[in-house]
Amino acid sequence: MRAVVTGGAGFLGSHLCERLLDDGLEVVALDSFLTGSPENLAHLVGRDGFKLVKTDITEYVHVPGPVDQVLHFASPASPIDYLQLPIETLKVGSAGTLHALGLAKEKGARFLLASTSETYGDPQVHPQPETYWGHVNPVGPRGVYDEAKRYAEALTMAYRRTHGVDTAIVRIFNTHGPRMRPNDGRAIPAFASQALAGDPITVAGDGSQTRSIIYVDDLVEGIMRLLRSDLEGPVNIGNPHEVSVLHLAEEVRRLVGSDSEIVFVPRPVDDPSVRQPDIALARRALGWEPTVGFEDGLQRTISWFREALQR
Ligand code: NAD
């Protein structure tokens, strides 16, 4: 079996490459290094069956030889990244997805799209089941990411219906773990690096908005189960344990053992006020649910940041 992972040098892509190799597959990682880095894959380079190819998938995707699975993860994903790279984000969600689907069609491979809970926008249904169509502002600054993913979902379904490609869509909720960048603007990297440095911890708004965070190992397991099923999705993969952003900041500070003060900064435009996955479908159809507890996951991510910042 041979898998292609677009965005393989990113945070999630690198964990997926590792898991696929551990499971005995050959893996081809395609990445332009726009927001990821070959360093994330340094430990896999040289391993039997692994190949990393620098490719901008908005231009073309070509992989010689057989391919059984295409995991399409290339896209700027943190708010800082997609706000700085709006056109690149729209291009990779549209042209990049078109090319990745073309590869799956050509090779007769199963295609898995990394979609996002951001397709639900600032939701008016809580928690969010897959049947909810979302509440997205297409012309706001975040629209570049949310709409790129909504388009990518529509394109994926069109390839399934029109060309019979075997597709799956996963809607990923906020994930954390090793190999996140300290300065990528997401809450946990920001809180952890601020707390570790003894700097003020910046909480957006009054911190009452909620998030539900999942540890990367749980996410990867859910994605593997979806990949190996015949489910088309979309399927939510996330941890329903919901906390306020202020509580998250306080917990990170406590686990770091820091006395950083918490300061409040303006909330980004269209920042969702609540976020919690309904995972009934993943539980029922994939027999999956998260196993890493909130505090345990945070401890593991903080340990990684502690080491990364020392390096
Ligand atoms: P990341 O930025 O670490 O990884 C994305 C990778 O895609 C990077 O290595 C980047 O260089 C690559 N890339 C971007 N444009 C490309 C292009 N045109 N051609 C080739 N490679 C390109 O982000 P991540 O957190 O690992 O997210 C991976 C995927 O998962 C994204 O599609 C994201 O939307 C989705 N997702 C992530 C989360 C999360 O919490 N991390 C949540 C929901 C969805």
Short mmCIF file of N, CA, C and O in Angstrom, two decimals, residues 197-296:
data_model
loop_
_atom_site.label_atom_id
_atom_site.label_comp_id
_atom_site.label_asym_id
_atom_site.label_seq_id
_atom_site.Cartn_x
_atom_site.Cartn_y
_atom_site.Cartn_z
N ALA A 197 7.96 31.47 28.97
CA ALA A 197 8.91 32.60 28.97
C ALA A 197 8.65 33.57 30.12
O ALA A 197 9.40 34.51 30.31
N GLY A 198 7.55 33.35 30.85
CA GLY A 198 7.19 34.27 31.94
C GLY A 198 6.61 35.58 31.42
O GLY A 198 6.51 36.57 32.15
N ASP A 199 6.19 35.58 30.15
CA ASP A 199 5.57 36.78 29.56
C ASP A 199 4.08 36.79 29.86
O ASP A 199 3.49 35.75 30.17
N PRO A 200 3.43 37.96 29.72
CA PRO A 200 1.98 37.99 29.90
C PRO A 200 1.28 37.05 28.92
O PRO A 200 1.70 36.93 27.77
N ILE A 201 0.23 36.39 29.39
CA ILE A 201 -0.56 35.48 28.54
C ILE A 201 -1.71 36.28 27.95
O ILE A 201 -2.52 36.86 28.69
N THR A 202 -1.76 36.31 26.61
CA THR A 202 -2.75 37.17 25.94
C THR A 202 -4.01 36.37 25.59
O THR A 202 -3.98 35.47 24.76
N VAL A 203 -5.10 36.73 26.25
CA VAL A 203 -6.40 36.08 26.01
C VAL A 203 -7.26 37.05 25.20
O VAL A 203 -7.36 38.23 25.53
N ALA A 204 -7.87 36.52 24.12
CA ALA A 204 -8.69 37.37 23.25
C ALA A 204 -10.05 37.62 23.88
O ALA A 204 -10.66 36.71 24.45
N GLY A 205 -10.52 38.87 23.81
CA GLY A 205 -11.82 39.24 24.37
C GLY A 205 -11.80 39.08 25.88
O GLY A 205 -10.78 39.31 26.53
N ASP A 206 -12.94 38.60 26.45
CA ASP A 206 -12.95 38.34 27.90
C ASP A 206 -12.64 36.87 28.19
O ASP A 206 -12.70 36.44 29.33
N GLY A 207 -12.36 36.11 27.12
CA GLY A 207 -11.98 34.70 27.31
C GLY A 207 -13.16 33.78 27.55
O GLY A 207 -12.98 32.59 27.81
N SER A 208 -14.39 34.30 27.41
CA SER A 208 -15.54 33.43 27.68
C SER A 208 -15.91 32.57 26.47
O SER A 208 -16.69 31.64 26.58
N GLN A 209 -15.34 32.90 25.29
CA GLN A 209 -15.59 32.05 24.13
C GLN A 209 -15.00 30.66 24.40
O GLN A 209 -14.01 30.55 25.12
N THR A 210 -15.63 29.63 23.82
CA THR A 210 -15.20 28.27 24.17
C THR A 210 -14.48 27.59 23.01
O THR A 210 -14.69 27.93 21.84
N ARG A 211 -13.66 26.61 23.38
CA ARG A 211 -12.99 25.75 22.40
C ARG A 211 -12.98 24.33 22.96
O ARG A 211 -13.04 24.12 24.17
N SER A 212 -12.84 23.36 22.05
CA SER A 212 -12.74 21.96 22.45
C SER A 212 -11.48 21.44 21.78
O SER A 212 -11.41 21.41 20.55
N ILE A 213 -10.50 21.07 22.56
CA ILE A 213 -9.19 20.74 21.99
C ILE A 213 -8.95 19.24 22.04
O ILE A 213 -9.32 18.55 22.99
N ILE A 214 -8.31 18.74 21.00
CA ILE A 214 -8.02 17.30 20.93
C ILE A 214 -6.52 17.11 20.79
O ILE A 214 -5.85 17.87 20.07
N TYR A 215 -6.00 16.09 21.46
CA TYR A 215 -4.57 15.79 21.36
C TYR A 215 -4.32 15.04 20.05
O TYR A 215 -5.11 14.21 19.62
N VAL A 216 -3.17 15.35 19.43
CA VAL A 216 -2.90 14.89 18.06
C VAL A 216 -2.99 13.36 17.90
O VAL A 216 -3.47 12.88 16.87
N ASP A 217 -2.57 12.59 18.91
CA ASP A 217 -2.61 11.12 18.75
C ASP A 217 -4.05 10.63 18.58
O ASP A 217 -4.31 9.70 17.81
N ASP A 218 -4.97 11.23 19.33
CA ASP A 218 -6.39 10.86 19.19
C ASP A 218 -6.89 11.20 17.80
O ASP A 218 -7.64 10.44 17.18
N LEU A 219 -6.51 12.39 17.31
CA LEU A 219 -6.96 12.81 15.99
C LEU A 219 -6.46 11.84 14.92
O LEU A 219 -7.22 11.39 14.05
N VAL A 220 -5.17 11.50 15.00
CA VAL A 220 -4.57 10.61 13.99
C VAL A 220 -5.29 9.26 13.98
O VAL A 220 -5.60 8.71 12.92
N GLU A 221 -5.62 8.74 15.16
CA GLU A 221 -6.33 7.47 15.23
C GLU A 221 -7.71 7.58 14.54
O GLU A 221 -8.11 6.70 13.78
N GLY A 222 -8.41 8.67 14.79
CA GLY A 222 -9.72 8.88 14.16
C GLY A 222 -9.59 8.96 12.64
O GLY A 222 -10.40 8.38 11.90
N ILE A 223 -8.57 9.65 12.18
CA ILE A 223 -8.36 9.81 10.73
C ILE A 223 -8.03 8.45 10.09
O ILE A 223 -8.53 8.11 9.03
N MET A 224 -7.20 7.66 10.77
CA MET A 224 -6.85 6.33 10.23
C MET A 224 -8.09 5.45 10.12
O MET A 224 -8.26 4.72 9.15
N ARG A 225 -8.95 5.54 11.14
CA ARG A 225 -10.17 4.71 11.08
C ARG A 225 -11.08 5.14 9.94
O ARG A 225 -11.68 4.30 9.27
N LEU A 226 -11.17 6.45 9.73
CA LEU A 226 -12.00 6.94 8.62
C LEU A 226 -11.39 6.53 7.28
O LEU A 226 -12.10 6.07 6.37
N LEU A 227 -10.07 6.67 7.17
CA LEU A 227 -9.37 6.32 5.93
C LEU A 227 -9.62 4.87 5.56
O LEU A 227 -9.81 4.53 4.40
N ARG A 228 -9.62 4.00 6.58
CA ARG A 228 -9.74 2.55 6.32
C ARG A 228 -11.19 2.08 6.29
O ARG A 228 -11.44 0.89 6.11
N SER A 229 -12.12 3.00 6.47
CA SER A 229 -13.54 2.64 6.37
C SER A 229 -14.01 2.95 4.96
O SER A 229 -13.22 3.39 4.12
N ASP A 230 -15.30 2.71 4.69
CA ASP A 230 -15.81 3.15 3.40
C ASP A 230 -16.77 4.33 3.57
O ASP A 230 -17.57 4.65 2.69
N LEU A 231 -16.66 4.99 4.71
CA LEU A 231 -17.53 6.14 5.01
C LEU A 231 -17.14 7.35 4.16
O LEU A 231 -15.95 7.59 3.95
N GLU A 232 -18.12 8.12 3.71
CA GLU A 232 -17.79 9.31 2.93
C GLU A 232 -17.73 10.57 3.79
O GLU A 232 -17.08 11.54 3.43
N GLY A 233 -18.42 10.56 4.90
CA GLY A 233 -18.43 11.75 5.74
C GLY A 233 -19.34 12.83 5.17
O GLY A 233 -20.13 12.55 4.27
N PRO A 234 -19.19 14.05 5.65
CA PRO A 234 -18.18 14.48 6.62
C PRO A 234 -18.35 13.82 7.99
O PRO A 234 -19.47 13.53 8.41
N VAL A 235 -17.20 13.61 8.64
CA VAL A 235 -17.18 13.06 9.99
C VAL A 235 -16.40 14.03 10.88
O VAL A 235 -15.27 14.40 10.55
N ASN A 236 -17.02 14.44 11.98
CA ASN A 236 -16.32 15.27 12.97
C ASN A 236 -15.32 14.42 13.73
O ASN A 236 -15.67 13.34 14.23
N ILE A 237 -14.07 14.90 13.82
CA ILE A 237 -13.11 14.27 14.74
C ILE A 237 -12.61 15.39 15.66
O ILE A 237 -11.94 16.33 15.22
N GLY A 238 -12.98 15.27 16.91
CA GLY A 238 -12.60 16.28 17.90
C GLY A 238 -12.92 15.73 19.28
O GLY A 238 -13.49 14.65 19.40
N ASN A 239 -12.52 16.47 20.29
CA ASN A 239 -12.79 16.06 21.66
C ASN A 239 -13.90 16.95 22.22
O ASN A 239 -13.74 18.17 22.25
N PRO A 240 -15.04 16.37 22.63
CA PRO A 240 -16.17 17.19 23.06
C PRO A 240 -15.94 17.95 24.38
O PRO A 240 -16.78 18.76 24.76
N HIS A 241 -14.82 17.70 25.05
CA HIS A 241 -14.54 18.40 26.31
C HIS A 241 -14.35 19.89 26.01
O HIS A 241 -13.34 20.30 25.47
N GLU A 242 -15.35 20.71 26.39
CA GLU A 242 -15.37 22.12 26.00
C GLU A 242 -14.96 23.00 27.17
O GLU A 242 -15.44 22.81 28.28
N VAL A 243 -14.07 23.94 26.91
CA VAL A 243 -13.63 24.86 27.97
C VAL A 243 -13.61 26.29 27.43
O VAL A 243 -13.49 26.50 26.23
N SER A 244 -13.69 27.24 28.34
CA SER A 244 -13.54 28.63 27.90
C SER A 244 -12.06 28.89 27.62
O SER A 244 -11.17 28.21 28.17
N VAL A 245 -11.81 29.87 26.77
CA VAL A 245 -10.42 30.19 26.43
C VAL A 245 -9.67 30.69 27.67
O VAL A 245 -8.49 30.40 27.86
N LEU A 246 -10.40 31.41 28.55
CA LEU A 246 -9.76 31.88 29.79
C LEU A 246 -9.34 30.69 30.66
O LEU A 246 -8.23 30.65 31.19
N HIS A 247 -10.22 29.68 30.78
CA HIS A 247 -9.89 28.49 31.56
C HIS A 247 -8.67 27.78 30.95
O HIS A 247 -7.78 27.32 31.67
N LEU A 248 -8.65 27.72 29.61
CA LEU A 248 -7.52 27.09 28.93
C LEU A 248 -6.21 27.81 29.28
O LEU A 248 -5.20 27.17 29.61
N ALA A 249 -6.26 29.14 29.25
CA ALA A 249 -5.05 29.93 29.59
C ALA A 249 -4.63 29.66 31.04
O ALA A 249 -3.44 29.47 31.33
N GLU A 250 -5.62 29.61 31.94
CA GLU A 250 -5.29 29.37 33.36
C GLU A 250 -4.69 27.97 33.56
O GLU A 250 -3.76 27.79 34.35
N GLU A 251 -5.24 26.99 32.85
CA GLU A 251 -4.74 25.62 32.98
C GLU A 251 -3.31 25.50 32.43
O GLU A 251 -2.47 24.84 33.03
N VAL A 252 -3.05 26.15 31.29
CA VAL A 252 -1.69 26.11 30.73
C VAL A 252 -0.73 26.76 31.72
O VAL A 252 0.34 26.21 32.02
N ARG A 253 -1.13 27.89 32.28
CA ARG A 253 -0.27 28.59 33.24
C ARG A 253 0.02 27.69 34.46
O ARG A 253 1.15 27.57 34.92
N ARG A 254 -1.02 27.04 34.95
CA ARG A 254 -0.86 26.17 36.12
C ARG A 254 0.06 24.99 35.80
O ARG A 254 0.97 24.66 36.57
N LEU A 255 -0.14 24.36 34.64
CA LEU A 255 0.66 23.18 34.30
C LEU A 255 2.12 23.54 34.01
O LEU A 255 3.02 22.75 34.26
N VAL A 256 2.34 24.75 33.50
CA VAL A 256 3.72 25.21 33.28
C VAL A 256 4.37 25.56 34.62
O VAL A 256 5.59 25.47 34.77
N GLY A 257 3.54 25.93 35.60
CA GLY A 257 4.07 26.38 36.89
C GLY A 257 4.57 27.81 36.78
O GLY A 257 5.60 28.17 37.35
N SER A 258 3.84 28.62 36.02
CA SER A 258 4.28 29.98 35.74
C SER A 258 3.44 30.98 36.54
O SER A 258 2.32 30.67 36.96
N ASP A 259 4.00 32.17 36.78
CA ASP A 259 3.19 33.21 37.42
C ASP A 259 2.92 34.36 36.45
O ASP A 259 2.68 35.49 36.87
N SER A 260 2.94 34.06 35.16
CA SER A 260 2.60 35.07 34.14
C SER A 260 1.22 35.66 34.44
O SER A 260 0.31 34.93 34.82
N GLU A 261 1.09 36.98 34.21
CA GLU A 261 -0.26 37.54 34.36
C GLU A 261 -1.05 37.29 33.07
O GLU A 261 -0.46 37.08 32.00
N ILE A 262 -2.37 37.25 33.21
CA ILE A 262 -3.23 37.09 32.03
C ILE A 262 -3.72 38.47 31.63
O ILE A 262 -4.24 39.22 32.46
N VAL A 263 -3.49 38.83 30.36
CA VAL A 263 -3.96 40.14 29.87
C VAL A 263 -4.95 39.90 28.73
O VAL A 263 -4.89 38.89 28.04
N PHE A 264 -5.86 40.85 28.57
CA PHE A 264 -6.93 40.68 27.58
C PHE A 264 -6.67 41.57 26.38
O PHE A 264 -6.36 42.76 26.54
N VAL A 265 -6.77 40.98 25.18
CA VAL A 265 -6.51 41.72 23.94
C VAL A 265 -7.78 41.62 23.07
O VAL A 265 -8.62 40.76 23.31
N PRO A 266 -7.90 42.52 22.06
CA PRO A 266 -9.14 42.49 21.26
C PRO A 266 -9.34 41.15 20.56
O PRO A 266 -8.38 40.49 20.17
N ARG A 267 -10.61 40.77 20.43
CA ARG A 267 -10.93 39.50 19.75
C ARG A 267 -10.87 39.69 18.24
O ARG A 267 -11.32 40.71 17.73
N PRO A 268 -10.32 38.69 17.51
CA PRO A 268 -10.30 38.81 16.05
C PRO A 268 -11.72 38.88 15.48
O PRO A 268 -12.68 38.37 16.09
N VAL A 269 -11.84 39.47 14.31
CA VAL A 269 -13.13 39.58 13.62
C VAL A 269 -13.68 38.18 13.34
O VAL A 269 -12.94 37.29 12.92
N ASP A 270 -14.97 37.98 13.60
CA ASP A 270 -15.68 36.72 13.32
C ASP A 270 -15.13 35.52 14.10
O ASP A 270 -15.33 34.37 13.70
N ASP A 271 -14.43 35.79 15.21
CA ASP A 271 -13.94 34.71 16.07
C ASP A 271 -15.16 33.93 16.58
O ASP A 271 -16.09 34.52 17.12
N PRO A 272 -15.20 32.60 16.41
CA PRO A 272 -16.38 31.85 16.86
C PRO A 272 -16.56 31.95 18.37
O PRO A 272 -15.59 31.92 19.12
N SER A 273 -17.83 32.07 18.82
CA SER A 273 -18.05 32.22 20.25
C SER A 273 -18.12 30.87 20.97
O SER A 273 -17.85 30.80 22.16
N VAL A 274 -18.48 29.83 20.24
CA VAL A 274 -18.49 28.49 20.84
C VAL A 274 -17.97 27.47 19.83
O VAL A 274 -18.05 27.70 18.62
N ARG A 275 -17.47 26.36 20.35
CA ARG A 275 -16.98 25.29 19.46
C ARG A 275 -17.00 23.99 20.24
O ARG A 275 -16.32 23.87 21.25
N GLN A 276 -17.81 23.05 19.79
CA GLN A 276 -17.81 21.71 20.41
C GLN A 276 -18.30 20.69 19.40
O GLN A 276 -19.39 20.85 18.84
N PRO A 277 -17.52 19.65 19.16
CA PRO A 277 -17.97 18.65 18.18
C PRO A 277 -19.03 17.73 18.75
O PRO A 277 -18.94 17.32 19.92
N ASP A 278 -20.00 17.39 17.92
CA ASP A 278 -20.88 16.26 18.20
C ASP A 278 -20.21 15.06 17.53
O ASP A 278 -20.05 15.06 16.30
N ILE A 279 -19.75 14.08 18.32
CA ILE A 279 -18.98 12.98 17.72
C ILE A 279 -19.78 11.66 17.70
O ILE A 279 -19.19 10.57 17.61
N ALA A 280 -21.11 11.78 17.73
CA ALA A 280 -21.94 10.56 17.73
C ALA A 280 -21.64 9.71 16.49
O ALA A 280 -21.57 8.47 16.58
N LEU A 281 -21.46 10.35 15.34
CA LEU A 281 -21.23 9.59 14.10
C LEU A 281 -19.90 8.82 14.17
O LEU A 281 -19.84 7.63 13.84
N ALA A 282 -18.82 9.49 14.61
CA ALA A 282 -17.52 8.82 14.70
C ALA A 282 -17.58 7.67 15.71
O ALA A 282 -17.01 6.59 15.49
N ARG A 283 -18.31 7.89 16.80
CA ARG A 283 -18.45 6.83 17.83
C ARG A 283 -19.16 5.61 17.22
O ARG A 283 -18.71 4.47 17.38
N ARG A 284 -20.25 5.90 16.53
CA ARG A 284 -21.11 4.82 16.02
C ARG A 284 -20.45 4.11 14.82
O ARG A 284 -20.38 2.89 14.79
N ALA A 285 -19.98 4.90 13.85
CA ALA A 285 -19.56 4.31 12.58
C ALA A 285 -18.09 3.88 12.58
O ALA A 285 -17.71 3.01 11.81
N LEU A 286 -17.28 4.51 13.44
CA LEU A 286 -15.84 4.18 13.44
C LEU A 286 -15.41 3.54 14.75
O LEU A 286 -14.26 3.13 14.90
N GLY A 287 -16.32 3.48 15.72
CA GLY A 287 -15.95 2.94 17.04
C GLY A 287 -14.84 3.76 17.67
O GLY A 287 -14.03 3.25 18.44
N TRP A 288 -14.83 5.06 17.35
CA TRP A 288 -13.73 5.93 17.80
C TRP A 288 -14.21 6.92 18.84
O TRP A 288 -15.33 7.43 18.75
N GLU A 289 -13.37 7.19 19.81
CA GLU A 289 -13.56 8.35 20.66
C GLU A 289 -12.21 8.72 21.25
O GLU A 289 -11.30 7.89 21.31
N PRO A 290 -12.06 9.98 21.67
CA PRO A 290 -10.74 10.37 22.20
C PRO A 290 -10.43 9.66 23.49
O PRO A 290 -11.33 9.33 24.27
N THR A 291 -9.13 9.39 23.72
CA THR A 291 -8.73 8.67 24.93
C THR A 291 -7.77 9.49 25.80
O THR A 291 -7.53 9.14 26.94
N VAL A 292 -7.18 10.53 25.22
CA VAL A 292 -6.21 11.33 25.99
C VAL A 292 -6.96 12.44 26.71
O VAL A 292 -7.65 13.25 26.08
N GLY A 293 -6.84 12.48 28.03
CA GLY A 293 -7.57 13.48 28.82
C GLY A 293 -7.04 14.89 28.58
O GLY A 293 -5.93 15.08 28.07
N PHE A 294 -7.87 15.87 28.97
CA PHE A 294 -7.55 17.28 28.75
C PHE A 294 -6.19 17.65 29.35
O PHE A 294 -5.29 18.17 28.67
N GLU A 295 -6.01 17.31 30.63
CA GLU A 295 -4.78 17.72 31.33
C GLU A 295 -3.57 16.93 30.81
O GLU A 295 -2.49 17.49 30.61
N ASP A 296 -3.78 15.64 30.57
CA ASP A 296 -2.70 14.78 30.08
C ASP A 296 -2.19 15.30 28.73
O ASP A 296 -0.98 15.45 28.50
#
